[in-house]
Amino acid sequence: MKKIGIIGCGWLGGHIAERLSGQYEIFVTITSPSKVEDLTSKGYHTTLVDFPNDLSETMTEWEVAPQLDAVIITVPFAGVRGAEIPLQGKAQNLLTFLGDYKGQLFLMSSTGVYPETEKEFTEDDRSADDVPSESVIKSIFPHVNILRLAGLMGDQRLLKNYNISNLDLLVNHIHYADICSVVEKMLNNQSQSKVYNVVAPVHPNKEEIINAQKDLPYSGERTTKGRTISSAKLISELDFEFEYPDPRYFHL
């Protein structure tokens, strides 16, 4: 059985591990000792490690890295709305941990790399070389696949469960199940050096979504206020079909 590593087995990493567990031997990293027992019970091999923002003199290479067929990095390198957080120390710690890794590599980035401008953005609008949180990994691992994820939704992560403002703004959201499917397809294709926006192709406004999730009618007019992120490249190159193309129905 092939082996896959997930650096940062939080909410998203956990869903990816669950999807791939029947096909791969799963190796994960976590920061919390309290999660070890739960993840071990699922058959995952766990490593306790943190990636502080300051350079760590005690960081060592992940012993299992040379054995892994693929590694997925879900450790965040961006803050709220994609704002860059201190990178150099954190990135160097991660690079030290990966060592001279040669296998397939994925970096979970964010659509927050695009400016808050009212237009539709494609991957060509911002090169990975111009995004510090992406280029710092790409400079050492040019074969890395970069997935720019929209707002993560699914399970209990539904707009109706949050205190939401600016209800007329269009959304860029993605259901975790579709992220898992994209990763799965790229693993099977042995994809290398790809940059994709992973975003549901339908962009309703927030009020439409909340009303749909509360089973209420929506009588307002669709606005065009706010930026949208295109997933056309992903759909075309991967021949990808979204399981959840419309955020209004993420709860179903």
PDB file of C-alpha atoms in Angstrom:
ATOM      1  CA  MET A   1       0.000   0.000   0.000  1.00  0.00           C
ATOM      2  CA  LYS A   2       1.249   3.485  -0.856  1.00  0.00           C
ATOM      3  CA  LYS A   3       2.043   5.911   1.945  1.00  0.00           C
ATOM      4  CA  ILE A   4       0.874   9.506   2.312  1.00  0.00           C
ATOM      5  CA  GLY A   5       1.805  12.174   4.819  1.00  0.00           C
ATOM      6  CA  ILE A   6      -0.480  14.968   6.001  1.00  0.00           C
ATOM      7  CA  ILE A   7       1.343  17.799   7.742  1.00  0.00           C
ATOM      8  CA  GLY A   8      -1.280  19.383   9.974  1.00  0.00           C
ATOM      9  CA  CYS A   9      -4.132  16.958  10.630  1.00  0.00           C
ATOM     10  CA  GLY A  10      -6.727  19.508  11.718  1.00  0.00           C
ATOM     11  CA  TRP A  11     -10.261  19.937  10.364  1.00  0.00           C
ATOM     12  CA  LEU A  12      -9.319  19.750   6.690  1.00  0.00           C
ATOM     13  CA  GLY A  13      -6.410  17.358   7.109  1.00  0.00           C
ATOM     14  CA  GLY A  14      -8.678  15.010   9.040  1.00  0.00           C
ATOM     15  CA  HIS A  15     -11.225  14.939   6.228  1.00  0.00           C
ATOM     16  CA  ILE A  16      -8.508  14.272   3.648  1.00  0.00           C
ATOM     17  CA  ALA A  17      -7.048  11.477   5.775  1.00  0.00           C
ATOM     18  CA  GLU A  18     -10.468   9.886   6.143  1.00  0.00           C
ATOM     19  CA  ARG A  19     -11.052   9.976   2.370  1.00  0.00           C
ATOM     20  CA  LEU A  20      -7.669   8.438   1.548  1.00  0.00           C
ATOM     21  CA  SER A  21      -7.370   5.943   4.408  1.00  0.00           C
ATOM     22  CA  GLY A  22      -8.652   3.002   2.370  1.00  0.00           C
ATOM     23  CA  GLN A  23      -6.088   3.609  -0.362  1.00  0.00           C
ATOM     24  CA  TYR A  24      -3.018   4.784   1.538  1.00  0.00           C
ATOM     25  CA  GLU A  25      -1.157   4.137   4.762  1.00  0.00           C
ATOM     26  CA  ILE A  26      -1.652   7.467   6.551  1.00  0.00           C
ATOM     27  CA  PHE A  27       1.062   9.392   8.395  1.00  0.00           C
ATOM     28  CA  VAL A  28      -0.006  12.638  10.072  1.00  0.00           C
ATOM     29  CA  THR A  29       1.473  15.421  12.168  1.00  0.00           C
ATOM     30  CA  ILE A  30      -0.414  17.119  14.977  1.00  0.00           C
ATOM     31  CA  THR A  31       0.401  19.739  17.595  1.00  0.00           C
ATOM     32  CA  SER A  32      -1.881  18.460  20.362  1.00  0.00           C
ATOM     33  CA  PRO A  33      -0.983  15.361  22.454  1.00  0.00           C
ATOM     34  CA  SER A  34      -4.698  14.922  23.227  1.00  0.00           C
ATOM     35  CA  LYS A  35      -5.358  13.933  19.596  1.00  0.00           C
ATOM     36  CA  VAL A  36      -2.819  11.120  19.467  1.00  0.00           C
ATOM     37  CA  GLU A  37      -5.076   8.397  20.853  1.00  0.00           C
ATOM     38  CA  ASP A  38      -8.005   9.284  18.584  1.00  0.00           C
ATOM     39  CA  LEU A  39      -5.914   9.388  15.402  1.00  0.00           C
ATOM     40  CA  THR A  40      -3.987   6.254  16.323  1.00  0.00           C
ATOM     41  CA  SER A  41      -7.300   4.433  16.818  1.00  0.00           C
ATOM     42  CA  LYS A  42      -8.118   5.258  13.192  1.00  0.00           C
ATOM     43  CA  GLY A  43      -4.958   3.528  12.071  1.00  0.00           C
ATOM     44  CA  TYR A  44      -2.904   6.660  11.406  1.00  0.00           C
ATOM     45  CA  HIS A  45       0.763   6.984  12.323  1.00  0.00           C
ATOM     46  CA  THR A  46       1.066  10.220  14.313  1.00  0.00           C
ATOM     47  CA  THR A  47       3.989  12.567  14.884  1.00  0.00           C
ATOM     48  CA  LEU A  48       3.809  15.390  17.416  1.00  0.00           C
ATOM     49  CA  VAL A  49       5.432  18.490  15.951  1.00  0.00           C
ATOM     50  CA  ASP A  50       4.856  22.233  15.925  1.00  0.00           C
ATOM     51  CA  PHE A  51       6.051  24.791  13.371  1.00  0.00           C
ATOM     52  CA  PRO A  52       6.621  28.004  15.334  1.00  0.00           C
ATOM     53  CA  ASN A  53       6.985  31.347  13.597  1.00  0.00           C
ATOM     54  CA  ASP A  54      10.504  31.670  14.985  1.00  0.00           C
ATOM     55  CA  LEU A  55      13.313  29.471  13.723  1.00  0.00           C
ATOM     56  CA  SER A  56      13.605  26.312  15.822  1.00  0.00           C
ATOM     57  CA  GLU A  57      17.086  25.020  16.579  1.00  0.00           C
ATOM     58  CA  THR A  58      15.654  21.617  17.540  1.00  0.00           C
ATOM     59  CA  MET A  59      13.642  20.927  14.356  1.00  0.00           C
ATOM     60  CA  THR A  60      14.685  17.684  12.688  1.00  0.00           C
ATOM     61  CA  GLU A  61      13.750  15.913   9.471  1.00  0.00           C
ATOM     62  CA  TRP A  62      10.583  13.797   9.450  1.00  0.00           C
ATOM     63  CA  GLU A  63      11.991  10.283   9.630  1.00  0.00           C
ATOM     64  CA  VAL A  64       9.286   8.759   7.440  1.00  0.00           C
ATOM     65  CA  ALA A  65       9.443  11.441   4.708  1.00  0.00           C
ATOM     66  CA  PRO A  66      11.708   9.457   2.343  1.00  0.00           C
ATOM     67  CA  GLN A  67       9.202   6.570   2.438  1.00  0.00           C
ATOM     68  CA  LEU A  68       6.155   8.685   1.541  1.00  0.00           C
ATOM     69  CA  ASP A  69       4.668   8.688  -1.948  1.00  0.00           C
ATOM     70  CA  ALA A  70       2.969  12.046  -1.348  1.00  0.00           C
ATOM     71  CA  VAL A  71       2.849  14.780   1.283  1.00  0.00           C
ATOM     72  CA  ILE A  72       0.011  17.264   1.813  1.00  0.00           C
ATOM     73  CA  ILE A  73       0.818  20.466   3.720  1.00  0.00           C
ATOM     74  CA  THR A  74      -2.218  21.982   5.446  1.00  0.00           C
ATOM     75  CA  VAL A  75      -0.260  24.097   7.955  1.00  0.00           C
ATOM     76  CA  PRO A  76      -1.484  27.684   7.398  1.00  0.00           C
ATOM     77  CA  PHE A  77       0.918  30.309   6.113  1.00  0.00           C
ATOM     78  CA  ALA A  78      -1.705  33.028   5.829  1.00  0.00           C
ATOM     79  CA  GLY A  79      -3.894  34.799   8.348  1.00  0.00           C
ATOM     80  CA  VAL A  80      -7.337  36.360   8.079  1.00  0.00           C
ATOM     81  CA  ARG A  81      -8.273  37.153   4.462  1.00  0.00           C
ATOM     82  CA  GLY A  82      -4.963  35.776   3.281  1.00  0.00           C
ATOM     83  CA  ALA A  83      -2.817  38.319   5.139  1.00  0.00           C
ATOM     84  CA  GLU A  84       0.765  37.117   5.305  1.00  0.00           C
ATOM     85  CA  ILE A  85       1.987  36.093   8.735  1.00  0.00           C
ATOM     86  CA  PRO A  86       5.695  35.897   9.705  1.00  0.00           C
ATOM     87  CA  LEU A  87       7.105  33.392   7.265  1.00  0.00           C
ATOM     88  CA  GLN A  88      10.823  32.926   7.365  1.00  0.00           C
ATOM     89  CA  GLY A  89      11.166  31.006  10.602  1.00  0.00           C
ATOM     90  CA  LYS A  90       7.966  29.011  10.142  1.00  0.00           C
ATOM     91  CA  ALA A  91       8.843  28.152   6.551  1.00  0.00           C
ATOM     92  CA  GLN A  92      12.399  27.125   7.401  1.00  0.00           C
ATOM     93  CA  ASN A  93      11.094  24.868  10.156  1.00  0.00           C
ATOM     94  CA  LEU A  94       8.774  23.172   7.672  1.00  0.00           C
ATOM     95  CA  LEU A  95      11.506  22.869   5.043  1.00  0.00           C
ATOM     96  CA  THR A  96      13.840  21.318   7.602  1.00  0.00           C
ATOM     97  CA  PHE A  97      11.094  18.865   8.527  1.00  0.00           C
ATOM     98  CA  LEU A  98      10.617  17.852   4.865  1.00  0.00           C
ATOM     99  CA  GLY A  99      14.334  17.503   4.241  1.00  0.00           C
ATOM    100  CA  ASP A 100      15.247  16.366   0.730  1.00  0.00           C
ATOM    101  CA  TYR A 101      11.761  15.084  -0.050  1.00  0.00           C
ATOM    102  CA  LYS A 102      11.336  13.875  -3.645  1.00  0.00           C
ATOM    103  CA  GLY A 103       7.730  12.659  -3.839  1.00  0.00           C
ATOM    104  CA  GLN A 104       4.476  14.313  -4.881  1.00  0.00           C
ATOM    105  CA  LEU A 105       3.799  17.431  -2.810  1.00  0.00           C
ATOM    106  CA  PHE A 106       0.704  19.551  -2.158  1.00  0.00           C
ATOM    107  CA  LEU A 107       0.465  22.943  -0.462  1.00  0.00           C
ATOM    108  CA  MET A 108      -2.948  24.106   0.715  1.00  0.00           C
ATOM    109  CA  SER A 109      -2.986  27.841   0.068  1.00  0.00           C
ATOM    110  CA  SER A 110      -5.892  30.312   0.014  1.00  0.00           C
ATOM    111  CA  THR A 111      -7.848  32.439  -2.433  1.00  0.00           C
ATOM    112  CA  GLY A 112      -6.959  35.208   0.017  1.00  0.00           C
ATOM    113  CA  VAL A 113      -3.862  35.734  -2.143  1.00  0.00           C
ATOM    114  CA  TYR A 114      -6.068  37.738  -4.541  1.00  0.00           C
ATOM    115  CA  PRO A 115      -6.884  41.395  -3.787  1.00  0.00           C
ATOM    116  CA  GLU A 116     -10.324  42.534  -2.685  1.00  0.00           C
ATOM    117  CA  THR A 117     -11.264  43.881  -6.100  1.00  0.00           C
ATOM    118  CA  GLU A 118     -14.653  43.427  -7.739  1.00  0.00           C
ATOM    119  CA  LYS A 119     -13.645  41.186 -10.635  1.00  0.00           C
ATOM    120  CA  GLU A 120     -13.238  37.525 -11.460  1.00  0.00           C
ATOM    121  CA  PHE A 121      -9.757  36.233 -10.679  1.00  0.00           C
ATOM    122  CA  THR A 122      -7.944  33.353 -12.353  1.00  0.00           C
ATOM    123  CA  GLU A 123      -4.676  31.698 -11.401  1.00  0.00           C
ATOM    124  CA  ASP A 124      -2.870  33.866 -13.953  1.00  0.00           C
ATOM    125  CA  ASP A 125      -3.758  37.011 -12.007  1.00  0.00           C
ATOM    126  CA  ARG A 126      -1.156  36.222  -9.354  1.00  0.00           C
ATOM    127  CA  SER A 127       1.840  34.004  -9.895  1.00  0.00           C
ATOM    128  CA  ALA A 128       2.925  31.720  -7.075  1.00  0.00           C
ATOM    129  CA  ASP A 129       6.334  33.378  -7.364  1.00  0.00           C
ATOM    130  CA  ASP A 130       4.728  36.638  -6.201  1.00  0.00           C
ATOM    131  CA  VAL A 131       2.985  35.093  -3.173  1.00  0.00           C
ATOM    132  CA  PRO A 132       5.427  34.801  -0.241  1.00  0.00           C
ATOM    133  CA  SER A 133       3.529  31.944   1.408  1.00  0.00           C
ATOM    134  CA  GLU A 134       3.647  29.933  -1.837  1.00  0.00           C
ATOM    135  CA  SER A 135       7.029  30.925  -3.296  1.00  0.00           C
ATOM    136  CA  VAL A 136       8.869  30.038  -0.091  1.00  0.00           C
ATOM    137  CA  ILE A 137       7.871  26.394  -0.626  1.00  0.00           C
ATOM    138  CA  LYS A 138       8.035  26.449  -4.428  1.00  0.00           C
ATOM    139  CA  SER A 139      11.596  27.794  -4.430  1.00  0.00           C
ATOM    140  CA  ILE A 140      12.814  24.588  -2.762  1.00  0.00           C
ATOM    141  CA  PHE A 141      10.206  22.200  -4.183  1.00  0.00           C
ATOM    142  CA  PRO A 142       9.393  23.435  -7.716  1.00  0.00           C
ATOM    143  CA  HIS A 143       7.223  20.360  -8.302  1.00  0.00           C
ATOM    144  CA  VAL A 144       4.766  21.371  -5.535  1.00  0.00           C
ATOM    145  CA  ASN A 145       1.068  21.507  -6.393  1.00  0.00           C
ATOM    146  CA  ILE A 146      -0.549  24.651  -4.955  1.00  0.00           C
ATOM    147  CA  LEU A 147      -4.262  24.531  -4.209  1.00  0.00           C
ATOM    148  CA  ARG A 148      -5.798  27.930  -3.477  1.00  0.00           C
ATOM    149  CA  LEU A 149      -8.795  27.058  -1.351  1.00  0.00           C
ATOM    150  CA  ALA A 150     -11.904  29.201  -1.004  1.00  0.00           C
ATOM    151  CA  GLY A 151     -13.760  29.510   2.311  1.00  0.00           C
ATOM    152  CA  LEU A 152     -13.872  26.031   3.860  1.00  0.00           C
ATOM    153  CA  MET A 153     -17.389  24.735   4.387  1.00  0.00           C
ATOM    154  CA  GLY A 154     -19.276  21.518   5.111  1.00  0.00           C
ATOM    155  CA  ASP A 155     -20.444  19.588   8.184  1.00  0.00           C
ATOM    156  CA  GLN A 156     -21.243  22.220  10.823  1.00  0.00           C
ATOM    157  CA  ARG A 157     -19.363  24.908   8.913  1.00  0.00           C
ATOM    158  CA  LEU A 158     -22.443  26.529   7.396  1.00  0.00           C
ATOM    159  CA  LEU A 159     -23.139  30.250   7.045  1.00  0.00           C
ATOM    160  CA  LYS A 160     -26.396  29.961   9.002  1.00  0.00           C
ATOM    161  CA  ASN A 161     -24.348  29.009  12.078  1.00  0.00           C
ATOM    162  CA  TYR A 162     -22.336  32.252  12.083  1.00  0.00           C
ATOM    163  CA  ASN A 163     -22.983  35.920  12.791  1.00  0.00           C
ATOM    164  CA  ILE A 164     -22.673  37.238   9.230  1.00  0.00           C
ATOM    165  CA  SER A 165     -22.421  40.803   7.919  1.00  0.00           C
ATOM    166  CA  ASN A 166     -22.491  42.210   4.358  1.00  0.00           C
ATOM    167  CA  LEU A 167     -25.252  39.834   3.312  1.00  0.00           C
ATOM    168  CA  ASP A 168     -25.283  41.125  -0.267  1.00  0.00           C
ATOM    169  CA  LEU A 169     -21.681  40.087  -0.992  1.00  0.00           C
ATOM    170  CA  LEU A 170     -21.060  37.170  -3.329  1.00  0.00           C
ATOM    171  CA  VAL A 171     -19.168  34.250  -1.799  1.00  0.00           C
ATOM    172  CA  ASN A 172     -16.241  32.079  -2.776  1.00  0.00           C
ATOM    173  CA  HIS A 173     -16.750  28.840  -0.860  1.00  0.00           C
ATOM    174  CA  ILE A 174     -15.723  25.219  -1.215  1.00  0.00           C
ATOM    175  CA  HIS A 175     -17.068  22.039   0.383  1.00  0.00           C
ATOM    176  CA  TYR A 176     -14.408  19.894   2.017  1.00  0.00           C
ATOM    177  CA  ALA A 177     -15.633  16.846   0.061  1.00  0.00           C
ATOM    178  CA  ASP A 178     -14.671  18.525  -3.214  1.00  0.00           C
ATOM    179  CA  ILE A 179     -11.207  19.389  -1.880  1.00  0.00           C
ATOM    180  CA  CYS A 180     -10.753  15.710  -1.034  1.00  0.00           C
ATOM    181  CA  SER A 181     -11.862  14.745  -4.548  1.00  0.00           C
ATOM    182  CA  VAL A 182      -9.426  17.196  -6.167  1.00  0.00           C
ATOM    183  CA  VAL A 183      -6.528  15.818  -4.103  1.00  0.00           C
ATOM    184  CA  GLU A 184      -7.564  12.249  -4.864  1.00  0.00           C
ATOM    185  CA  LYS A 185      -7.717  12.913  -8.613  1.00  0.00           C
ATOM    186  CA  MET A 186      -4.368  14.720  -8.636  1.00  0.00           C
ATOM    187  CA  LEU A 187      -2.758  11.873  -6.704  1.00  0.00           C
ATOM    188  CA  ASN A 188      -4.058   9.376  -9.255  1.00  0.00           C
ATOM    189  CA  ASN A 189      -2.861  11.605 -12.123  1.00  0.00           C
ATOM    190  CA  GLN A 190       0.570  12.082 -10.517  1.00  0.00           C
ATOM    191  CA  SER A 191       0.098  15.840 -11.036  1.00  0.00           C
ATOM    192  CA  GLN A 192       3.146  18.062 -10.572  1.00  0.00           C
ATOM    193  CA  SER A 193       3.717  21.840 -10.454  1.00  0.00           C
ATOM    194  CA  LYS A 194       0.022  22.745 -10.778  1.00  0.00           C
ATOM    195  CA  VAL A 195      -1.693  25.843  -9.346  1.00  0.00           C
ATOM    196  CA  TYR A 196      -5.473  25.607  -9.039  1.00  0.00           C
ATOM    197  CA  ASN A 197      -8.245  27.688  -7.519  1.00  0.00           C
ATOM    198  CA  VAL A 198     -10.410  25.197  -5.649  1.00  0.00           C
ATOM    199  CA  VAL A 199     -13.709  27.081  -5.503  1.00  0.00           C
ATOM    200  CA  ALA A 200     -17.322  26.061  -6.035  1.00  0.00           C
ATOM    201  CA  PRO A 201     -18.277  27.438  -9.479  1.00  0.00           C
ATOM    202  CA  VAL A 202     -21.562  29.025  -8.302  1.00  0.00           C
ATOM    203  CA  HIS A 203     -21.293  32.316  -6.378  1.00  0.00           C
ATOM    204  CA  PRO A 204     -24.547  33.209  -4.594  1.00  0.00           C
ATOM    205  CA  ASN A 205     -24.639  36.007  -2.062  1.00  0.00           C
ATOM    206  CA  LYS A 206     -24.564  35.351   1.662  1.00  0.00           C
ATOM    207  CA  GLU A 207     -28.261  36.011   2.210  1.00  0.00           C
ATOM    208  CA  GLU A 208     -29.231  33.505  -0.471  1.00  0.00           C
ATOM    209  CA  ILE A 209     -27.123  30.838   1.210  1.00  0.00           C
ATOM    210  CA  ILE A 210     -28.406  31.497   4.721  1.00  0.00           C
ATOM    211  CA  ASN A 211     -32.025  31.484   3.561  1.00  0.00           C
ATOM    212  CA  ALA A 212     -31.517  28.216   1.684  1.00  0.00           C
ATOM    213  CA  GLN A 213     -29.899  26.627   4.723  1.00  0.00           C
ATOM    214  CA  LYS A 214     -32.809  27.768   6.895  1.00  0.00           C
ATOM    215  CA  ASP A 215     -35.326  26.591   4.288  1.00  0.00           C
ATOM    216  CA  LEU A 216     -36.553  30.147   3.768  1.00  0.00           C
ATOM    217  CA  PRO A 217     -37.437  31.759   0.416  1.00  0.00           C
ATOM    218  CA  TYR A 218     -35.179  34.401  -1.080  1.00  0.00           C
ATOM    219  CA  SER A 219     -36.951  37.221  -2.866  1.00  0.00           C
ATOM    220  CA  GLY A 220     -34.084  39.664  -3.327  1.00  0.00           C
ATOM    221  CA  GLU A 221     -32.179  40.290  -6.517  1.00  0.00           C
ATOM    222  CA  ARG A 222     -28.803  38.682  -7.119  1.00  0.00           C
ATOM    223  CA  THR A 223     -26.132  41.306  -6.652  1.00  0.00           C
ATOM    224  CA  THR A 224     -22.746  41.382  -8.345  1.00  0.00           C
ATOM    225  CA  LYS A 225     -21.010  42.994  -5.394  1.00  0.00           C
ATOM    226  CA  GLY A 226     -17.661  41.506  -4.504  1.00  0.00           C
ATOM    227  CA  ARG A 227     -14.892  39.552  -6.167  1.00  0.00           C
ATOM    228  CA  THR A 228     -15.270  36.036  -7.540  1.00  0.00           C
ATOM    229  CA  ILE A 229     -12.609  33.378  -8.009  1.00  0.00           C
ATOM    230  CA  SER A 230     -12.730  31.188 -11.109  1.00  0.00           C
ATOM    231  CA  SER A 231     -12.352  27.416 -10.949  1.00  0.00           C
ATOM    232  CA  ALA A 232     -12.469  27.068 -14.759  1.00  0.00           C
ATOM    233  CA  LYS A 233      -8.834  25.921 -15.023  1.00  0.00           C
ATOM    234  CA  LEU A 234      -9.383  23.164 -12.451  1.00  0.00           C
ATOM    235  CA  ILE A 235     -12.557  21.988 -14.206  1.00  0.00           C
ATOM    236  CA  SER A 236     -10.894  21.980 -17.621  1.00  0.00           C
ATOM    237  CA  GLU A 237      -7.505  20.442 -16.842  1.00  0.00           C
ATOM    238  CA  LEU A 238      -8.734  17.802 -14.396  1.00  0.00           C
ATOM    239  CA  ASP A 239     -12.079  17.196 -16.127  1.00  0.00           C
ATOM    240  CA  PHE A 240     -13.417  17.833 -12.631  1.00  0.00           C
ATOM    241  CA  GLU A 241     -17.069  17.689 -11.644  1.00  0.00           C
ATOM    242  CA  PHE A 242     -18.033  19.238  -8.328  1.00  0.00           C
ATOM    243  CA  GLU A 243     -20.154  17.215  -5.933  1.00  0.00           C
ATOM    244  CA  TYR A 244     -21.201  20.511  -4.305  1.00  0.00           C
ATOM    245  CA  PRO A 245     -21.098  23.200  -7.035  1.00  0.00           C
ATOM    246  CA  ASP A 246     -23.542  25.556  -5.269  1.00  0.00           C
ATOM    247  CA  PRO A 247     -22.873  26.799  -1.690  1.00  0.00           C
ATOM    248  CA  ARG A 248     -26.617  27.159  -1.119  1.00  0.00           C
ATOM    249  CA  TYR A 249     -26.823  23.394  -0.877  1.00  0.00           C
ATOM    250  CA  PHE A 250     -23.711  22.550   1.119  1.00  0.00           C
ATOM    251  CA  HIS A 251     -25.975  21.431   3.965  1.00  0.00           C
ATOM    252  CA  LEU A 252     -27.690  18.688   1.953  1.00  0.00           C
TER     253      LEU A 252
END
